Amino acid sequence: MKLKGNTIFITGGGSGIGRGLAEALHRSGNQVIISGRRQAALAAVTAANPGMKALELDITDPKSIEQAAKKLIAEFPALNVLINNAGIMSPDHVQKTVDDAQVSSIVTTNLLGPIRMTSALIEHLKQQPDASVINVTSGLAFVPLAITATYCATKAALHSYTLSLRYLLRDTRVRVLEIAPPYVQTELMGPEQAKDPRAMPLKDFIEETMRVLGTDADEVLTQPVAFLRNGAGPRDAEFTAQFNDRMAGEH
Ligand SMILES: NC(=O)c1ccc[n+]([C@@H]2O[C@H](COP(=O)([O-])OP(=O)(O)OC[C@H]3O[C@@H](n4cnc5c(N)ncnc54)[C@H](OP(=O)(O)O)[C@@H]3O)[C@@H](O)[C@H]2O)c1
């Protein structure tokens, strides 16, 4: 996609990958609007990036999504890019009786959230000269990390949804992209993750992602995620066992 002159709405821009993308896109000449539940996090990011705007949003709440979409369309009529980035991840122990509130929250945030947010903005996006919907999935969409089964299932579903949306919008001016990050140093699973040497440094991930975003690629992949992307296919069960054995051995 073109990397300047867009009006971009990103869910979850107050921290981690969302913040990194928002700042990189802000620097390269786009009007960026970030969103999330934590007002203080949003305020810190907009204060550090004059001109960037913020909007409170709870992606699990359909009313909040409707209100955000209305406000965006009224205040930023040139809005032409939606980045569905907000997400949550936690171990869910599906080999036992699960915590229903926890797994519901993961599905509502990571899967229904992007579907509802896209629905609320899609007719507006279709009217723009060029537009993009960018879904942030994960390498774990292709090969699951079993200890976070519901999370991985939502990302696999979001990948599938992205394929459908791209097909259905193929004759429109709306492009549908997918960013599938590898393991990246953010606080997605808690503060330790941001220091884990096995994870890709956030700065490197953002740099490489921006480079690939500027090409015609539909799938924005970085080198450390290739083994997971390529692990999908008829032998995915065997690959899943090897991957999970290896990850369990590292803990
Ligand atoms: N880091 C990785 O290793 C990795 C790998 C693959 C994929 N990803 C994906 O990358 C995306 C960003 O994650 P991250 O690593 O940057 O972690 P993060 O720093 O925890 O970012 C997640 C963001 O989502 C927002 N969010 C969560 N629940 C929300 C809700 N109900 N309504 C609105 N916003 C909500 C959070 O903002 P508030 O808390 O303020 O609402 C936060 O800014 C996620 O979709 C994640 O699955 C990350």
Coordinates of C-alpha atoms and ligand atoms in Angstrom, one line a residue:
M1 CA 0.0 0.0 0.0
K2 CA 1.1 3.6 -0.3
L3 CA 2.7 4.7 2.9
K4 CA 1.8 8.3 3.0
G5 CA -1.3 10.5 2.7
N6 CA -3.7 8.1 4.3
T7 CA -6.1 8.6 7.2
I8 CA -5.6 5.5 9.4
F9 CA -7.6 4.2 12.3
I10 CA -5.9 1.6 14.4
T11 CA -7.4 -0.4 17.2
G12 CA -5.1 -0.7 20.2
G13 CA -2.6 2.0 19.4
G14 CA -1.7 2.8 23.0
S15 CA 1.0 0.1 23.4
G16 CA 3.1 -2.5 21.7
I17 CA 2.8 -3.3 18.0
G18 CA -0.2 -0.9 17.6
R19 CA 1.8 2.0 19.1
G20 CA 4.9 1.1 17.0
L21 CA 2.8 1.0 13.8
A22 CA 0.9 4.2 14.7
E23 CA 4.2 6.1 15.3
A24 CA 5.9 4.8 12.1
L25 CA 2.9 5.7 10.0
H26 CA 2.6 9.1 11.7
R27 CA 6.2 9.8 10.9
S28 CA 5.8 8.8 7.3
G29 CA 3.0 11.3 6.7
N30 CA -0.3 9.9 7.6
Q31 CA -3.2 11.2 9.8
V32 CA -3.3 8.4 12.4
I33 CA -6.1 7.9 15.0
I34 CA -5.3 5.4 17.7
S35 CA -7.8 3.7 20.1
G36 CA -8.1 1.5 23.1
R37 CA -9.6 1.3 26.6
R38 CA -6.7 2.9 28.6
Q39 CA -7.1 6.7 28.3
A40 CA -3.7 7.3 29.9
A41 CA -1.9 5.1 27.4
L42 CA -3.6 6.9 24.5
A43 CA -2.8 10.3 25.9
A44 CA 0.9 9.4 26.4
V45 CA 1.1 8.3 22.7
T46 CA -0.7 11.4 21.3
A47 CA 1.4 13.7 23.5
A48 CA 4.6 12.1 22.1
N49 CA 3.3 12.5 18.5
P50 CA 1.8 15.9 17.9
G51 CA -1.0 15.7 15.4
M52 CA -1.9 12.1 16.2
K53 CA -5.4 11.7 17.5
A54 CA -7.0 9.2 19.9
L55 CA -10.5 7.7 20.5
E56 CA -11.7 5.6 23.4
L57 CA -12.9 2.2 22.3
D58 CA -13.8 -1.1 23.8
I59 CA -13.7 -3.5 21.0
T60 CA -15.8 -6.1 23.0
D61 CA -18.7 -3.7 23.1
P62 CA -20.8 -3.3 19.9
K63 CA -22.1 0.1 21.0
S64 CA -18.6 1.4 21.6
I65 CA -17.7 0.2 18.0
E66 CA -20.8 1.9 16.5
Q67 CA -20.0 5.2 18.4
A68 CA -16.4 5.1 17.3
A69 CA -17.3 4.5 13.7
K70 CA -19.8 7.4 13.7
K71 CA -17.3 9.8 15.2
L72 CA -14.5 8.7 12.8
I73 CA -16.7 9.2 9.8
A74 CA -17.9 12.6 11.0
E75 CA -14.5 13.9 12.1
F76 CA -12.2 12.2 9.6
P77 CA -14.2 11.8 6.3
A78 CA -11.0 10.9 4.5
L79 CA -10.5 7.8 6.6
N80 CA -9.3 5.1 4.2
V81 CA -7.3 2.6 6.3
L82 CA -8.5 0.4 9.2
I83 CA -5.9 -1.6 11.1
N84 CA -7.6 -4.3 13.3
N85 CA -4.7 -4.7 15.8
A86 CA -6.3 -4.9 19.3
G87 CA -6.0 -8.3 20.8
I88 CA -5.5 -10.3 24.1
M89 CA -3.7 -13.5 24.8
S90 CA -3.5 -15.7 27.9
P91 CA -3.0 -19.4 28.8
D92 CA -6.4 -21.1 28.9
H93 CA -5.7 -24.8 29.8
V94 CA -8.3 -26.3 27.5
Q95 CA -7.3 -29.8 28.6
K96 CA -9.3 -28.9 31.8
T97 CA -12.7 -27.2 32.4
V98 CA -12.1 -23.7 31.0
D99 CA -12.9 -20.3 32.6
D100 CA -15.9 -19.3 30.4
A101 CA -15.5 -15.6 31.0
Q102 CA -11.8 -15.8 29.9
V103 CA -12.3 -17.7 26.7
S104 CA -15.4 -15.6 25.8
S105 CA -13.4 -12.5 26.2
I106 CA -10.6 -13.8 24.0
V107 CA -13.0 -14.7 21.2
T108 CA -15.0 -11.4 21.5
T109 CA -11.9 -9.2 21.5
N110 CA -9.8 -11.0 18.8
L111 CA -12.4 -12.3 16.4
L112 CA -15.8 -10.5 16.8
G113 CA -13.9 -7.2 17.4
P114 CA -12.3 -7.1 14.0
I115 CA -15.5 -8.4 12.3
R116 CA -17.7 -5.8 13.9
M117 CA -15.2 -3.0 13.4
T118 CA -14.8 -3.8 9.7
S119 CA -18.6 -4.0 9.3
A120 CA -19.0 -0.6 10.9
L121 CA -16.6 1.1 8.5
I122 CA -16.7 -1.0 5.3
E123 CA -19.3 1.0 3.4
H124 CA -17.4 4.2 4.2
L125 CA -14.1 2.6 3.0
K126 CA -15.7 1.5 -0.3
Q127 CA -16.4 5.1 -1.1
Q128 CA -12.7 6.1 -0.8
P129 CA -10.5 6.4 -3.9
D130 CA -8.3 3.7 -2.3
A131 CA -8.7 1.9 1.0
S132 CA -7.2 -0.9 3.0
V133 CA -8.4 -3.2 5.8
I134 CA -5.3 -4.6 7.6
N135 CA -5.9 -7.5 10.1
V136 CA -3.2 -8.3 12.6
T137 CA -3.2 -12.1 13.0
S138 CA -0.2 -14.1 14.2
G139 CA 2.2 -16.8 13.2
L140 CA 0.2 -18.9 15.7
A141 CA -2.8 -18.6 13.3
F142 CA -1.0 -21.3 11.2
V143 CA 0.5 -23.5 14.0
P144 CA -1.0 -23.3 17.5
L145 CA 0.8 -22.9 20.8
A146 CA -1.4 -25.3 22.7
I147 CA -1.2 -23.5 26.1
T148 CA -3.0 -20.6 24.4
A149 CA -5.5 -22.7 22.4
T150 CA -8.4 -20.2 22.2
Y151 CA -6.1 -17.3 21.3
C152 CA -4.6 -19.4 18.4
A153 CA -8.0 -20.5 17.3
T154 CA -9.2 -16.8 17.1
K155 CA -6.1 -15.9 15.0
A156 CA -6.7 -18.9 12.6
A157 CA -10.3 -17.7 12.3
L158 CA -9.2 -14.2 11.6
H159 CA -6.8 -15.4 8.9
S160 CA -9.7 -17.3 7.3
Y161 CA -12.0 -14.3 7.6
T162 CA -9.3 -12.2 6.0
L163 CA -9.1 -14.6 3.0
S164 CA -12.9 -14.4 2.6
L165 CA -13.0 -10.6 2.9
R166 CA -10.2 -10.2 0.3
Y167 CA -12.1 -12.4 -2.1
L168 CA -15.4 -10.6 -1.7
L169 CA -13.8 -7.2 -2.1
R170 CA -11.6 -8.2 -5.1
D171 CA -13.5 -5.9 -7.5
T172 CA -13.6 -2.9 -5.2
R173 CA -11.0 -0.3 -4.3
V174 CA -10.6 -1.8 -0.8
R175 CA -7.5 -4.0 -0.4
V176 CA -7.4 -6.5 2.4
L177 CA -4.0 -7.2 4.0
E178 CA -2.8 -9.4 6.8
I179 CA 0.1 -8.7 9.2
A180 CA 1.1 -12.0 10.8
P181 CA 3.7 -11.1 13.5
P182 CA 6.2 -13.6 14.9
Y183 CA 6.9 -13.5 18.7
V184 CA 7.6 -9.8 19.4
Q185 CA 8.9 -8.0 22.5
T186 CA 5.6 -6.4 23.8
E187 CA 3.6 -6.9 27.0
L188 CA 0.9 -9.0 25.3
M189 CA 1.5 -11.9 27.7
G190 CA 2.9 -9.7 30.5
P191 CA 6.0 -7.5 31.2
E192 CA 8.4 -10.5 30.9
Q193 CA 7.6 -10.8 27.2
A194 CA 9.0 -7.3 26.5
K195 CA 12.4 -8.5 27.7
D196 CA 12.4 -12.1 26.3
P197 CA 15.5 -12.5 24.1
R198 CA 13.7 -15.2 22.0
A199 CA 11.2 -12.5 20.8
M200 CA 11.9 -10.1 18.0
P201 CA 12.7 -6.6 19.2
L202 CA 9.7 -4.4 18.6
K203 CA 11.7 -1.8 16.7
D204 CA 13.1 -4.4 14.2
F205 CA 9.6 -5.8 13.7
I206 CA 8.1 -2.4 13.0
E207 CA 10.9 -1.5 10.6
E208 CA 10.6 -4.7 8.6
T209 CA 6.7 -4.6 8.7
M210 CA 6.8 -1.0 7.3
R211 CA 9.1 -2.1 4.5
V212 CA 6.8 -5.0 3.5
L213 CA 3.7 -2.9 3.9
G214 CA 5.1 -0.6 1.2
T215 CA 5.1 -3.4 -1.3
D216 CA 2.2 -5.1 -3.1
A217 CA 2.2 -8.1 -0.6
D218 CA -1.2 -9.2 0.7
E219 CA 0.5 -11.0 3.6
V220 CA 3.0 -8.9 5.6
L221 CA 5.5 -11.4 7.0
T222 CA 8.8 -11.0 8.7
Q223 CA 11.6 -13.6 8.6
P224 CA 11.1 -15.1 12.1
V225 CA 7.5 -16.0 11.3
A226 CA 8.3 -17.9 8.1
F227 CA 8.7 -21.3 9.8
L228 CA 5.2 -21.0 11.3
R229 CA 3.5 -19.8 8.1
N230 CA 5.2 -22.6 6.2
G231 CA 4.2 -25.2 8.9
A232 CA 0.5 -25.1 7.8
G233 CA -0.6 -27.8 5.4
P234 CA -1.3 -31.6 5.4
R235 CA 1.4 -32.3 7.9
D236 CA 0.3 -29.6 10.4
A237 CA -0.5 -32.0 13.2
E238 CA 3.0 -33.4 13.2
F239 CA 4.5 -29.9 13.0
T240 CA 2.3 -28.8 15.8
A241 CA 3.6 -31.6 18.1
Q242 CA 7.2 -30.8 17.2
F243 CA 6.7 -27.1 17.8
N244 CA 4.9 -27.5 21.1
D245 CA 7.4 -30.1 22.4
R246 CA 10.2 -27.6 21.6
M247 CA 8.4 -24.7 23.3
A248 CA 7.7 -26.9 26.4
G249 CA 11.3 -27.9 26.5
E250 CA 12.4 -24.3 26.6
H251 CA 10.4 -23.5 29.8
Ligands
LIG1 N1 3.6 -9.5 20.6 C1 3.5 -10.6 19.9 O1 4.4 -11.5 20.1 C2 2.4 -10.9 18.9 C3 2.6 -11.9 18.0 C4 1.6 -12.2 17.1 C5 0.5 -11.3 17.0 N2 0.4 -10.3 17.9 C6 -0.9 -9.5 17.9 O2 -0.5 -8.1 17.8 C7 -1.6 -7.3 18.3 C8 -1.1 -6.3 19.3 O3 -0.5 -6.9 20.4 P1 0.8 -6.5 21.2 O4 1.8 -7.5 21.1 O5 1.1 -5.1 20.7 O6 0.3 -6.4 22.7 P2 -0.3 -5.2 23.6 O7 0.8 -4.2 23.8 O8 -0.9 -5.8 24.8 O9 -1.4 -4.5 22.6 C9 -2.7 -4.9 22.6 C10 -3.6 -3.7 22.4 O10 -4.9 -4.1 22.3 C11 -5.7 -3.2 23.0 N3 -6.9 -3.9 23.4 C12 -7.0 -5.0 24.1 N4 -8.3 -5.3 24.5 C13 -9.0 -4.2 23.9 C14 -10.4 -3.9 23.9 N5 -11.3 -4.6 24.6 N6 -10.8 -2.7 23.3 C15 -9.9 -2.0 22.7 N7 -8.6 -2.2 22.7 C16 -8.2 -3.3 23.3 C17 -4.9 -2.7 24.2 O11 -5.3 -1.4 24.6 P3 -6.1 -1.2 26.0 O12 -5.6 -2.2 27.0 O13 -5.8 0.2 26.3 O14 -7.6 -1.4 25.6 C18 -3.5 -2.8 23.6 O15 -3.1 -1.5 23.2 C19 -2.6 -8.3 18.9 O16 -3.7 -8.6 18.1 C20 -1.7 -9.6 19.1 O17 -2.5 -10.7 19.1 C21 1.3 -10.0 18.8

